[in-house]
Every structure is written in C-alpha cells, then in structure tokens.
Coordinates of C-alpha atoms and ligand atoms in Angstrom, one line a residue:
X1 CA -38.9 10.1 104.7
X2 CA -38.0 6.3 105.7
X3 CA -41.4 5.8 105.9
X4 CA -42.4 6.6 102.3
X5 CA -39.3 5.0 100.7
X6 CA -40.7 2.1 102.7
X7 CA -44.1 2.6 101.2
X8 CA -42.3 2.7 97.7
X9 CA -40.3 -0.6 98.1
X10 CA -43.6 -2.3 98.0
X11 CA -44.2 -1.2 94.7
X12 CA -42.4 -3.1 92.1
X13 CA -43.6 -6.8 93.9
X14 CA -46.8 -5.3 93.6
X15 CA -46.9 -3.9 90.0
X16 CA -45.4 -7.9 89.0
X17 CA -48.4 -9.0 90.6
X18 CA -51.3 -6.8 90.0
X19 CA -52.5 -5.0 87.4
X20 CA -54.7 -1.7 86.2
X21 CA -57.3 -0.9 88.7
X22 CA -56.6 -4.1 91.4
X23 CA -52.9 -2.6 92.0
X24 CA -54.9 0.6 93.1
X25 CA -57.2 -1.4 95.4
X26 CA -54.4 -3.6 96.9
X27 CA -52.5 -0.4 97.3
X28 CA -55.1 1.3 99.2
X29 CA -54.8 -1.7 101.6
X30 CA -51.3 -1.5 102.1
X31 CA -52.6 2.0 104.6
X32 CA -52.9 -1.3 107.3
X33 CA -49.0 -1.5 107.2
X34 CA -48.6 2.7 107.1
X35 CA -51.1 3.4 109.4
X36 CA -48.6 1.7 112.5
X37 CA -45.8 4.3 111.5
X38 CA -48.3 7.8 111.6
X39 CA -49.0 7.7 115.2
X40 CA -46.4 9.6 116.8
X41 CA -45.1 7.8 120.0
X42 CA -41.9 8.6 121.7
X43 CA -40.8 5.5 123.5
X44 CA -38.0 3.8 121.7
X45 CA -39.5 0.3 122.6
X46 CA -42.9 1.6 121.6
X47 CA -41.5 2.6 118.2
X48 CA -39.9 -0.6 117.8
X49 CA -43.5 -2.5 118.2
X50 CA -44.8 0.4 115.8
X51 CA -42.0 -0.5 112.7
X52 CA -42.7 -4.1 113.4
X53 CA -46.3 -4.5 113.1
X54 CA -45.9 -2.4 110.0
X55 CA -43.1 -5.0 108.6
X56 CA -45.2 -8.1 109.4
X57 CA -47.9 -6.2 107.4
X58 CA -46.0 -5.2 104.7
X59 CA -44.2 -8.3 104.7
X60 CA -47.6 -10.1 104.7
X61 CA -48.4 -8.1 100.9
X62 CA -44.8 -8.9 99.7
X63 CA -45.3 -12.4 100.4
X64 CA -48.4 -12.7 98.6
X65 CA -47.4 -10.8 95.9
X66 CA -44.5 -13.1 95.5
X67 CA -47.1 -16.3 95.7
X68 CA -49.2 -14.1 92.7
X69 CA -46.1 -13.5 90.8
X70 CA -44.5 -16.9 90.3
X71 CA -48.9 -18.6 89.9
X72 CA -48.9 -15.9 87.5
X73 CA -45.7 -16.3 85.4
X74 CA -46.1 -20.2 85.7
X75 CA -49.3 -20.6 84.4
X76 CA -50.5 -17.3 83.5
X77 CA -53.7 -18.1 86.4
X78 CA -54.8 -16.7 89.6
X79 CA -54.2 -18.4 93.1
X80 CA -57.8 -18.7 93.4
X81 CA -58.8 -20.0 89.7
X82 CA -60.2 -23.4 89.2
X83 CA -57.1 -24.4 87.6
X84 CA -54.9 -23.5 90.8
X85 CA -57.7 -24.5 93.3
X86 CA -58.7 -28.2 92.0
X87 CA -55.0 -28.8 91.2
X88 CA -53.6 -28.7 94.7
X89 CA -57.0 -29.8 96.1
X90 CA -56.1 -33.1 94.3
X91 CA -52.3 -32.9 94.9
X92 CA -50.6 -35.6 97.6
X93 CA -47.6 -34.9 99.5
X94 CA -45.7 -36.6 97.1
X95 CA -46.5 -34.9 94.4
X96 CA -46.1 -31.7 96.0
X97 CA -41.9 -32.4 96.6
X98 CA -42.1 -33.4 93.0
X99 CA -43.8 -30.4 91.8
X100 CA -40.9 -28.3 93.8
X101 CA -38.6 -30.2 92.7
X102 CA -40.2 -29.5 88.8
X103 CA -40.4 -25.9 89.4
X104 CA -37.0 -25.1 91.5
X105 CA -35.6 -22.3 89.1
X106 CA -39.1 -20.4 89.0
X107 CA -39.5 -20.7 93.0
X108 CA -35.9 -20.0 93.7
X109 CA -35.8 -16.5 91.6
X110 CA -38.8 -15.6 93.5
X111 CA -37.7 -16.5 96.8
X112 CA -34.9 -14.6 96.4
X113 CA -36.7 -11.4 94.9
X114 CA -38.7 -12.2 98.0
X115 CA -36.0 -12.0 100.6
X116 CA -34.4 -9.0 99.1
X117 CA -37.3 -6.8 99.4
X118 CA -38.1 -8.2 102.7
X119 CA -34.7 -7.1 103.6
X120 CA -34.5 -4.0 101.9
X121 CA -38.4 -3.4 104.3
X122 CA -36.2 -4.2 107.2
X123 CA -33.3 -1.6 106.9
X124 CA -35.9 1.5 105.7
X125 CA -38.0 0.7 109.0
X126 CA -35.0 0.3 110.7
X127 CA -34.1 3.7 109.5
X128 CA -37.0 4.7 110.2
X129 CA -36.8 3.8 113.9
X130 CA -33.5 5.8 114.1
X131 CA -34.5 8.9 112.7
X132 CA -37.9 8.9 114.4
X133 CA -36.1 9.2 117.9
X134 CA -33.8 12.1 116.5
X135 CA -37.5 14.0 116.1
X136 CA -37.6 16.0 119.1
X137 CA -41.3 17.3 118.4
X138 CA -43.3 15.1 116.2
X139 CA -44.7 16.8 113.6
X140 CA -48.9 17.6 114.5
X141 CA -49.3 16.2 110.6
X142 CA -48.6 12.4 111.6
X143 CA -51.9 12.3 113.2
X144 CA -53.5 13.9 110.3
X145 CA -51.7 11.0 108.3
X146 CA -52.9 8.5 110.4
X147 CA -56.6 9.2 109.8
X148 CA -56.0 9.6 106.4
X149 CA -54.7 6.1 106.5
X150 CA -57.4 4.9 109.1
X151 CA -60.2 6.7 106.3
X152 CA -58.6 4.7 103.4
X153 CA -58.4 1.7 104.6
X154 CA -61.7 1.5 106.3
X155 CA -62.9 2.7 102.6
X156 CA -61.1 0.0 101.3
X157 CA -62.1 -2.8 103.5
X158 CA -65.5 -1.8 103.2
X159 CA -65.9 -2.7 99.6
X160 CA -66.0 -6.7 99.4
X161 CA -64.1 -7.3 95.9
X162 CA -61.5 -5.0 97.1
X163 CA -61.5 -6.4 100.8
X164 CA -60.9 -10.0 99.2
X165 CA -57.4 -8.9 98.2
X166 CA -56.2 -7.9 101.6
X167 CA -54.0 -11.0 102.0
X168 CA -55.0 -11.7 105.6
X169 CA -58.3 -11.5 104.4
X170 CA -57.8 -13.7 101.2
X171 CA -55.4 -16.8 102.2
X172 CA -57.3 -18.1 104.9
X173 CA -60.6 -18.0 102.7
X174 CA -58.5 -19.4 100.1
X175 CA -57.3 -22.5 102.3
X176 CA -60.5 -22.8 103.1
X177 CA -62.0 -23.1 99.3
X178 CA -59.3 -25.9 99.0
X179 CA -60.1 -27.7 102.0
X180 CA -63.8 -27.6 101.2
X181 CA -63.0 -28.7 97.5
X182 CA -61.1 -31.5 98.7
X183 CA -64.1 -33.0 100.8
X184 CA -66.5 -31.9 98.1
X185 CA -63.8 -34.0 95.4
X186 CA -64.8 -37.9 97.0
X187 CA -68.5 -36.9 96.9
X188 CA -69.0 -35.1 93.4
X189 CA -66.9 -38.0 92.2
X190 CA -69.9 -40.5 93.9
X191 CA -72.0 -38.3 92.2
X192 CA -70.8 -38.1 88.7
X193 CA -70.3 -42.1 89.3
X194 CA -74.3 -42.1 89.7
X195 CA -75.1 -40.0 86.9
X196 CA -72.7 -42.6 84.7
X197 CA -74.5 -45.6 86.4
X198 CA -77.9 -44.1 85.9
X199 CA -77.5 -43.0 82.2
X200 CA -76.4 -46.5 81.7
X201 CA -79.7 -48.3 83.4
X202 CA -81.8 -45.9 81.0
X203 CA -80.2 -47.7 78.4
X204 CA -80.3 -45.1 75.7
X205 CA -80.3 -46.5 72.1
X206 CA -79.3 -44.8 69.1
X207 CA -81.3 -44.1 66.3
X208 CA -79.5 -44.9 63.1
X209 CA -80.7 -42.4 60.8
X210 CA -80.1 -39.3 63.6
X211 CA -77.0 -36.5 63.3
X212 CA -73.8 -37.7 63.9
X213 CA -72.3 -34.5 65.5
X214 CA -74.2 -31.8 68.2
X215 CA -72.5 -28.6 68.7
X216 CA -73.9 -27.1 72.1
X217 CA -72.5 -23.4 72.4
X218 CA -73.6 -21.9 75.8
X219 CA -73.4 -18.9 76.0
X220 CA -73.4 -16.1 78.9
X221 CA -75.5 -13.2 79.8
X222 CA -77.1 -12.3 76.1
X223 CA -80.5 -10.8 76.2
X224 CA -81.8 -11.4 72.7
X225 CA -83.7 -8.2 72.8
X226 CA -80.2 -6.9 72.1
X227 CA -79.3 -9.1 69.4
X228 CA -80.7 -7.1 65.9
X229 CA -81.5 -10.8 64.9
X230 CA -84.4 -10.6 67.1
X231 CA -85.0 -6.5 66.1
X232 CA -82.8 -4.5 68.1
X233 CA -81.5 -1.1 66.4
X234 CA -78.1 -1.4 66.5
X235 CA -76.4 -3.7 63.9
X236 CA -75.3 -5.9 66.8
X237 CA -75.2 -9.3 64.4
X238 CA -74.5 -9.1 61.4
X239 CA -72.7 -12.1 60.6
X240 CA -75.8 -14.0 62.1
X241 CA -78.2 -11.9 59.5
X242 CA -76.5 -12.3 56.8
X243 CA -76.6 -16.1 57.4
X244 CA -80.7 -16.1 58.1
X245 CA -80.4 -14.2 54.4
X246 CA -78.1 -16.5 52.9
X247 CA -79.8 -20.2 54.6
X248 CA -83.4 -19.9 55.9
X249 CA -83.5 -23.0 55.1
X250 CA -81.5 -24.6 57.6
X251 CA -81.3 -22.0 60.3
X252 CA -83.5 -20.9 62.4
X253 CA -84.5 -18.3 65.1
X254 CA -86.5 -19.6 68.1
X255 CA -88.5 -15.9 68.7
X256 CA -89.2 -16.6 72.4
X257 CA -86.8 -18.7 74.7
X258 CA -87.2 -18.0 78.8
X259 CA -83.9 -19.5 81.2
X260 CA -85.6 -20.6 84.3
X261 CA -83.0 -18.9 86.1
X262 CA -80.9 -15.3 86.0
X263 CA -77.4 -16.7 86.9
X264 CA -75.1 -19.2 85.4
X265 CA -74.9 -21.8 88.0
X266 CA -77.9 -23.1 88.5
X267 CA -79.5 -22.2 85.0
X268 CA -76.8 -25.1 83.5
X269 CA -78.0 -27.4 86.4
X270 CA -81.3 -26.7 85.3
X271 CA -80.2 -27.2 81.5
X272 CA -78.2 -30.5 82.2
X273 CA -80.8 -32.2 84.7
X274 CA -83.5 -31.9 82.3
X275 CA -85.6 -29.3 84.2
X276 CA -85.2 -31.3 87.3
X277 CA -81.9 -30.5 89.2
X278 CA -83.0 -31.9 92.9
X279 CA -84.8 -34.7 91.7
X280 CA -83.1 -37.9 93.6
X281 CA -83.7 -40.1 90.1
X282 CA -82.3 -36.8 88.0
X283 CA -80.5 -37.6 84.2
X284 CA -77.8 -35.8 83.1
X285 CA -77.4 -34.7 79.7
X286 CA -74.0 -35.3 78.8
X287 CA -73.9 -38.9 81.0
X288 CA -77.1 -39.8 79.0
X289 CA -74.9 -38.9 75.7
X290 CA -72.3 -41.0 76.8
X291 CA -74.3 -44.1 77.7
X292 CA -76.3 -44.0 74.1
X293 CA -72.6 -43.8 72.4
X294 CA -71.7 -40.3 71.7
X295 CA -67.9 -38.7 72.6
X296 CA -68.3 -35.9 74.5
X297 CA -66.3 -32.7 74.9
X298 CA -66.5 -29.9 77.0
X299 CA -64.5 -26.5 75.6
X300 CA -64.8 -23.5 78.1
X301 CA -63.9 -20.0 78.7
X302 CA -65.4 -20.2 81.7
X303 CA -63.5 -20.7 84.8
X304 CA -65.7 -21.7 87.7
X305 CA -65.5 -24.6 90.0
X306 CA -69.2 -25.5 90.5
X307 CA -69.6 -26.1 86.5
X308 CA -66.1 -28.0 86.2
X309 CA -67.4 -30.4 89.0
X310 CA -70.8 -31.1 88.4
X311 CA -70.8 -30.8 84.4
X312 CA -67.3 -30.4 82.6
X313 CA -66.1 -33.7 84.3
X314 CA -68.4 -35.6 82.9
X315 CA -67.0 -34.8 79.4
X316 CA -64.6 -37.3 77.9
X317 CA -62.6 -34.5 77.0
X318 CA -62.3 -31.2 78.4
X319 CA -60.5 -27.9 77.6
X320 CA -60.7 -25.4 80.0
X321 CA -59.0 -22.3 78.6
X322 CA -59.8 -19.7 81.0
X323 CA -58.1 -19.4 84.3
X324 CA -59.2 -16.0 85.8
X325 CA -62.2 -17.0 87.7
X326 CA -65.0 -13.8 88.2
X327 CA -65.5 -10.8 86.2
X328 CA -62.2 -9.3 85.8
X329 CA -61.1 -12.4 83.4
X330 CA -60.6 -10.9 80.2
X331 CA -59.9 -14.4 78.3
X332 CA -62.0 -14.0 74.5
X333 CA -64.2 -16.3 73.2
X334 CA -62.3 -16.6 70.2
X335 CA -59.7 -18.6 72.1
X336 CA -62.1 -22.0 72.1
X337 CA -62.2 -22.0 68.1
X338 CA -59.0 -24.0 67.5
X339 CA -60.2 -26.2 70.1
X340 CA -63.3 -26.5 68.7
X341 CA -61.9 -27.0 65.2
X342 CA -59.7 -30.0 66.5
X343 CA -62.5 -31.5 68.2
X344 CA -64.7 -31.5 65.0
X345 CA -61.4 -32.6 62.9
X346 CA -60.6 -35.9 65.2
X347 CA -62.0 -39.4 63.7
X348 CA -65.7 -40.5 63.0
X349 CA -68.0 -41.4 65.3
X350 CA -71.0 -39.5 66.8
X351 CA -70.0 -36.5 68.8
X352 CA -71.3 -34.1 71.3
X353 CA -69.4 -30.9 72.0
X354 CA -70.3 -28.3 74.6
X355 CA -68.7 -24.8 73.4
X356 CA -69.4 -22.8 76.8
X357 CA -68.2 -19.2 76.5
X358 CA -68.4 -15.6 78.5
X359 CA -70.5 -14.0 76.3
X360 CA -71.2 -10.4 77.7
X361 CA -70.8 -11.2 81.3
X362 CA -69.7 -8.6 83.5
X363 CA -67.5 -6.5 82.8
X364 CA -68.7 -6.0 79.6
X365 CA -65.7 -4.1 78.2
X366 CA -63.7 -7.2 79.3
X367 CA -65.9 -9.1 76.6
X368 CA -64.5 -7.7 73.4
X369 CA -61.1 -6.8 72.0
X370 CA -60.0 -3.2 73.0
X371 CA -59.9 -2.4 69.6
X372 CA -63.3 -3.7 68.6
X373 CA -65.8 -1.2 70.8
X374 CA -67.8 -0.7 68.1
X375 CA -70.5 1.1 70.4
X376 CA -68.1 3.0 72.2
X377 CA -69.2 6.9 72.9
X378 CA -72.2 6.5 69.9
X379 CA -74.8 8.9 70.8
X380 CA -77.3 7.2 68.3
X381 CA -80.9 6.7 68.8
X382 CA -80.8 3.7 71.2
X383 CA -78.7 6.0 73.6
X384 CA -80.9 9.3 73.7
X385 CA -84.1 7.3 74.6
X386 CA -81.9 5.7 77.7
X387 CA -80.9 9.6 78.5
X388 CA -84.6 10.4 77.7
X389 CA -86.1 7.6 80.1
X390 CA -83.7 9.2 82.7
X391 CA -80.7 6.8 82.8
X392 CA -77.7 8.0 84.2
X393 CA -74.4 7.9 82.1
X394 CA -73.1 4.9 83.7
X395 CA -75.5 2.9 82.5
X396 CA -75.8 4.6 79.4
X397 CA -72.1 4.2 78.8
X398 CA -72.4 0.3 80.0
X399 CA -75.5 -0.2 77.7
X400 CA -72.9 0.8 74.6
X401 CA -69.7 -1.7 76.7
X402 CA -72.8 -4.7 76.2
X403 CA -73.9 -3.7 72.7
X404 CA -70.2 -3.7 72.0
X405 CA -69.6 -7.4 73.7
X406 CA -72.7 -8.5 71.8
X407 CA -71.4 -7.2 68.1
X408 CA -67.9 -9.1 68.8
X409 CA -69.8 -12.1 70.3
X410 CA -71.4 -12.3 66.7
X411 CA -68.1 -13.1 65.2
X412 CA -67.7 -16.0 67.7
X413 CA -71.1 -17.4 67.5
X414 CA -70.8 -17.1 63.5
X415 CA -67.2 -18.6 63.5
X416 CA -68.5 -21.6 65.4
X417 CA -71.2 -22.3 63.2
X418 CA -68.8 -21.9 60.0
X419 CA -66.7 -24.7 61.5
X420 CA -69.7 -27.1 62.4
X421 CA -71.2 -26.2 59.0
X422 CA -67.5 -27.3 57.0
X423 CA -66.7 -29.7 59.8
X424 CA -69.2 -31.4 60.9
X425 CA -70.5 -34.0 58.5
X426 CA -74.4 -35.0 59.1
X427 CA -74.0 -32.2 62.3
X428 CA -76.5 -29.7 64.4
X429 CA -75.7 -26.5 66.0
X430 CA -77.7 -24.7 68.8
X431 CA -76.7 -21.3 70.5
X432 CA -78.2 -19.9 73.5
X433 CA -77.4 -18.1 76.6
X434 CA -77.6 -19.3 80.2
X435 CA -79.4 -16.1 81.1
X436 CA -80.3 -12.7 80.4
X437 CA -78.5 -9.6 81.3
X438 CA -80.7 -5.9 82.2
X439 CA -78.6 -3.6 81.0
X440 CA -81.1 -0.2 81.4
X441 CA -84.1 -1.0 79.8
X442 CA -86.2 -1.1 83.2
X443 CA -84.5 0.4 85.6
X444 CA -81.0 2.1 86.1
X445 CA -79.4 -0.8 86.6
X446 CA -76.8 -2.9 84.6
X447 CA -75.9 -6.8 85.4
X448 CA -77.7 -10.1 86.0
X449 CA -81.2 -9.6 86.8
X450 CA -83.6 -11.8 88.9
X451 CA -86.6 -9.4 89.3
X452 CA -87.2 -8.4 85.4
X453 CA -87.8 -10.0 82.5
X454 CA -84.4 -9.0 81.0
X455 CA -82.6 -11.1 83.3
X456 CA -84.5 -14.5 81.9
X457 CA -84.5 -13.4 78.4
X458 CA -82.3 -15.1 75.9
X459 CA -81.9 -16.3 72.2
X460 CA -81.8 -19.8 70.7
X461 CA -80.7 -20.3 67.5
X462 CA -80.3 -23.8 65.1
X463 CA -78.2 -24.5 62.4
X464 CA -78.6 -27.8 60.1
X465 CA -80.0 -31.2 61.5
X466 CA -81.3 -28.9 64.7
X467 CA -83.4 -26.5 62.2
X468 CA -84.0 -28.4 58.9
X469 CA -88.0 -28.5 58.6
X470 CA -88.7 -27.1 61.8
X471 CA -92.2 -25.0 60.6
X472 CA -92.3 -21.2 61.3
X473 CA -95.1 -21.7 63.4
X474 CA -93.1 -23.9 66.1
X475 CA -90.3 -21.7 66.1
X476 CA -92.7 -18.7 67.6
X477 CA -93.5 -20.9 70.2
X478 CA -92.6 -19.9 73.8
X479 CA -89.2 -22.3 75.0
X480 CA -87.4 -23.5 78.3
X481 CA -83.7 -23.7 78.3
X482 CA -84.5 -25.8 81.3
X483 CA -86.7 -28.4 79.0
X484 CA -84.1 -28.0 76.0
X485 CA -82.9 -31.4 76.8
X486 CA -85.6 -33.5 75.5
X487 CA -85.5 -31.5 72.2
X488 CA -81.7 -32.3 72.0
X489 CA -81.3 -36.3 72.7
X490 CA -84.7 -36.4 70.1
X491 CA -82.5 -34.7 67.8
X492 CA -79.6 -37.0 68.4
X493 CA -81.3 -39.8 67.5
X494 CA -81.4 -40.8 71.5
X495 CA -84.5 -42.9 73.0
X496 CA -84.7 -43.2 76.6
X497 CA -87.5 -44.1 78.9
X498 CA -87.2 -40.2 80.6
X499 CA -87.7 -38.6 77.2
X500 CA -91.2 -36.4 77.9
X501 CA -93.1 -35.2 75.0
X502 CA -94.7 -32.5 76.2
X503 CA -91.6 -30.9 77.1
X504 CA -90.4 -31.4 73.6
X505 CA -91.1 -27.7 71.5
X506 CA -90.2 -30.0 68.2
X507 CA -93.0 -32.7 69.2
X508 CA -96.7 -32.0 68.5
X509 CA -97.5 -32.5 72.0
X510 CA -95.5 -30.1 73.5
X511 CA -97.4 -27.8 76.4
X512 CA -95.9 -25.1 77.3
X513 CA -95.9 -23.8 80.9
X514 CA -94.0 -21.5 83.1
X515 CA -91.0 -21.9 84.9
X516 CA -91.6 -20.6 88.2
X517 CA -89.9 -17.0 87.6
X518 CA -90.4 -14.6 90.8
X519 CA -92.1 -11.6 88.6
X520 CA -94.4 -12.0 86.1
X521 CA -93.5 -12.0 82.3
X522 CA -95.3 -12.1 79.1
X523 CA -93.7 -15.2 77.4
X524 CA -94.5 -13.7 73.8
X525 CA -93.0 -10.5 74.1
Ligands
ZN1 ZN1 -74.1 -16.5 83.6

C-alpha cells in the first residue's frame, strides 16, 4: 500500500510537467524507482537500501519535473529547446546570480513544491520500510510485480524518444548539448564573421531598377504532388487556386522543383551556400543580401539549433517563435504573420525577409488546428486506392493527418502572400519546401524520405516581381532548390562576380542537371 501511494505522489509534479502521451512514457520509466520495492527481501538493512535506491530514483523524476515545470511556466519552452540551450550556453557566471536573482519568486515556489514532495516520498517509503518488516511471508505476487516492472521498463528504455526522457538519461546528454554549443558558439561566430567578410569582398552592387522587398517563405516537408495546385484530388489549396484564377498574371507555378536533399538541415545549407555548402570560398545568401544593402529578417517556427547558428544569425533581425524543438512542437504557422506584417510595415528601404515555417512535418496532426482536420476519417477516392494498393490504416489515416496539414498550410502560405501583396511596395514572393515528405504513395511508409522521389519533391511558387513575364515554357522547366540562389539575387537587382548563369532557370542559359539524388527520378514527372 505505501508503495503505490508512493507511486501516486509522483503524479501531480509529473502531470505539471508533462503532457498527453509523454506523461505515459515518462510514467512507464518511473518502474526504475518501483522496481527496487517489488523484490521481496527480509533484512531490515536490505530493505533500507531497497526504499532508498527507489527515493534517489524517484527523487531523480521529481527533480526534473520541477526543472520542466518552472522552464515551462517561465517561458512556456523545453529544457532542451534552442531558446533554453543557446541562452545558458551564452550565459556567464554573472549573469547567472542575476538571472536568480530576476527569477527568485518563480524558483522559490518551485523549490518548495520540490521539497514537499520529496518529503512527502520520504515518509511513504519510510512507511513503507515499517510495514514491509511487519510482513511475515511476502506475498509470491511481488516477484510477479517486479517483472512486470523489469518488462516495462526495459520496453520503455528500448524505444529512443521515450528513453530520452528518463532523466538520468536526458541531463547528462543535455549538459553535454550545452557544453558542445558553447565550443561550437566562438567558431560559428568566426564563421558567420567570414561569410560577412566574404559577401563584402564580392562587392555586390545594387541594381536600381530591381524589387525593393523579397519575401522567402520556407517551408517544411510539402510534397507538391499533394498540393491540388499541382493536380492532386483533394481540394488541399484552395486559397492558392483561387489566386492562379484571380492573377495568372503575376503568379506563377514552377511544375517541377527537385530539393537536393530529403531533410531540413542540410537542404537549407544547400539553399543558402548556393548549391555549394563545403566549398572553402562558399557565399551565403543572406550575408551576400546584406553586403549589396538589403535588411534582412529571419521569422521562424522552427526551433532547431543547427539553422539558428549557421543561418538565422546572420539575419539583422530575427524572430524565433517556436521553442519546442522536434516533432512534438505543436506551435502553428499562423503565429509568424504578425511578425511578418511588422516586418513589412517598418520604414523604406530594400528588404529581405525569410518566413521559415513547419509546414506538414512530423506529426502531421500537430500541423493544423484541432479543429481544422478537414481530411479526418474521409474515405474518399484518394483513400480507397491507398487501401486498394495494400496500405495499412496507419498510413492511410496519416496520409488524411498530411492532407489535412497541407489544406491549413494553404491559409498560411495565402495569408503571407496577401500581406506581401498589400505590404510590400515594388515586392516578390517565393514559396517552397525544404523537402518532400512520402506519405504512402510508394511504399507503407509515412515521413521524410531519402530513397523515393517523394522525399525530394516539392513546390515553388512566385508572386509579383518573382513571376511577372516569366513565359510558361520556363516555368515547366525542371528546378534546384539548391541553385535557387542565383535566380533570387538576379531578381533582387544583386550583381556579384559568383552569380552563374547556367544555374539561373530565369536566364536563357540555364542547363539543367541533376543533383546527385541516391535513386533515380524522372525530373518531369
Ligand atoms: Zn524539413
């Protein structure tokens, strides 16, 4: 009895600092503090080592629940966001007493809450001790708990995203993701101080007559083959058609865009570095901005370290509105409008802002408002022929979770080119994904893809100064996101000695070729 009151004092710590399925998970690991008690020994002293290797484990999960709580009700992040991680990467020791000193009420409460759980663990194993000795026979079923335990937890541990959240398992990784972003910090900032120095020795000059504003919105995980833009079944964009109707003039559909790569971080290396990421004499896109005169901002929903070092930083400005780093962030897109609105509102002057969102990365039912699964349980036409080519219902059901990320995604992608349209003066706007998602159509699998053509697949779309007399003809024309740079500063009215032609879809001498993908694709389908 002890025991499982012991088990339930854990709880409400727990529920503060966990939620939906990860309180299950990080439940499940709490067997390594239960498992001590099940295994019926008689010696008092034994019994004693028993209830205290359960308390140091127990304690262990109250104390990092406390850590997650107070993160958590501070600045609504996780312990191992960017946000959290660069912050006390980059704090001194002096700013770490002033930063208690700032937060005393916060840390205090939970302190307290702390101790008086960690006391209230204390008496209940205590009670436990005592009652345990009164048991003249041990009943057989504590060893039948104990491998109950013993089966849970090894289940548990066995699973990495779960394992991550044991806390002996996550701190010390954690320290070590701070440590290693502090050594990185003194030689991404060299770096960063290159790309500045280099744009400048390219000595980009400005073309007068060019666009004064570039709206970038980067997108995550689309594969255009679900966008009915580009023919899909489902009414998955509707906003976007409705535009084609209403402007063909001055928006246009690129039919057959290829990412060089099937995940995010080093497709926008690719995309920024102009193609040519590990080149020693490699450009960056926003530095070269920069140099030829253009503010930049960086707005994101994105939170991931690699991309705040080696691209948002670069930015003038950056927002970075999502602190949940992974899949189970469930920040919306919709949250970088107002930033993108006041970035478009502030003074003259040419502009480049990067809009990078989510888009339908994993978990897809993450990527859309609950109330907005427009493809949820539809058993239309699309969904038979994945039951017919033998997809099983998890995919089928994740196949409707994507189609329903895609149809909210519309909203975004339209609401950002609204604002650029009413905004933006002489402005350009260009949408595309990072890379593709497979989501059933070749195999039974869901998620990023590097061995189909799914996974590289994604949609490019140009609004105003990006679009305006672009023939038909060019716009059927197979496209690297990687090469997408030289398009861009020709478009911004940018000349600099790196510039390449050939690698420019807009120019007549453009040539396409491959990237090196590892499975073969037909570029025009
Ligand atoms: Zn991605």
């Amino acid at each position: 009895m002890p025991a499982a009151l012991a088990g339930l004092s854990l709880l409400p710590p727990l529920v503060l600092a966990f939620d939906g399925t990860r309180l299950l998970q990080v439940l499940a690991l709490t067997a390594s503090a239960w498992l001590w008690l099940a295994w019926p020994l008689r010696g008092g002293r034994a019994r004693a080592m028993q209830a205290l290797a359960a308390g140091v484990m127990a304690g262990a999960f109250l104390a990092d629940a406390s850590v997650r709580s107070f993160i958590l009700s501070t600045w609504g992040a996780l312990p191992d966001s960017t946000m959290v991680v660069t912050a006390l990467a980059n704090t001194s020791d002096s700013e770490a007493a002033e930063f208690l000193l700032a937060y005393w009420p916060g840390l205090l409460q939970q302190g307290a809450l702390l101790l008086l759980s960690l006391a209230l663990l204390g008496v209940l194993l205590r009670r436990w001790w005592a009652v345990s000795a009164a048991q003249a026979h041990p009943s057989p079923w504590r060893r039948a708990a104990f491998f109950l335990l013993l089966l849970l937890l090894l289940a548990a541990l066995s699973i990495k995203p779960w394992r991550k959240y044991h806390p002996v398992v996550f701190w010390p990784l954690w320290a070590e993701q701070v440590a290693d972003t502090r050594a990185q910090w003194e030689s991404a900032h060299l770096q960063r101080a290159e790309l500045k120095q280099r744009a400048a020795a390219q000595a980009p000059a400005l073309a007068p007559a060019s666009p004064d504003t570039l709206v970038l919105v980067m997108s995550d995980s689309i594969n255009r083959a679900h966008l009915s833009l580009y023919g899909y079944p489902r009414q998955t964009t509707p906003q976007l058609a409705q535009r084609l109707q209403q402007r063909s003039g001055d928006f246009k559909v690129f039919r057959h865009p290829w990412s060089a790569d099937a995940s995010t971080v080093t497709a926008l290396a690719n995309f920024f570095h102009f193609g040519e990421p590990s080149s020693p004499s490699r450009n960056h896109f926003l530095a070269l901005a920069a140099a030829a005169g253009y503010q930049t901002w960086w707005i994101s929903n994105h939170d991931d370290l690699a991309i705040h070092r080696q691209h948002a930083q670069l930015a003038d400005r950056q927002s970075m509105l999502n602190n949940v780093p992974g899949r189970s962030a469930a920040s919306l897109d919709h949250t970088v409008l107002p930033e993108l609105e006041r970035a478009l509102r502030s003074g003259p002057g040419r502009k480049l802002i990067v809009v990078h969102l989510l888009g339908a990365h994993p978990h897809y039912r993450l990527r859309h408002p609950p109330g907005e699964a427009s493809f949820r349980d539809v058993r239309d036409m699309v969904y038979r022929q994945l039951e017919a080519g033998g997809r099983s219902a998890r995919t089928r059901e994740l196949r409707n979770d994507y189609d329903s990320a895609i149809r909210y995604h519309d909203s975004v992608i339209d609401r950002t080119l609204e604002l650029t349209r009413t905004l933006g003066g002489r402005a350009g706007w260009i949408f595309l994904s990072d890379h593709g998602q497979e989501v059933g159509s070749v195999s039974d699998h869901a998620g990023h893809s590097a061995s189909s053509a799914d996974g590289y697949r994604i949609p490019l779309l140009a609004w105003g100064e990006a679009a305006r007399g672009v023939p038909d003809e060019q716009a059927r024309l197979p496209i690297r996101a990687d090469w997408l740079g030289h398009s861009l500063t020709r478009l911004m009215g940018i000349h600099w000695p790196g510039y390449r032609p050939e690698r420019d879809f807009l120019h007549p001498g453009y040539r396409w070729t491959p990237p090196r993908h590892p499975v073969r694709i037909d570029y025009l389908s």
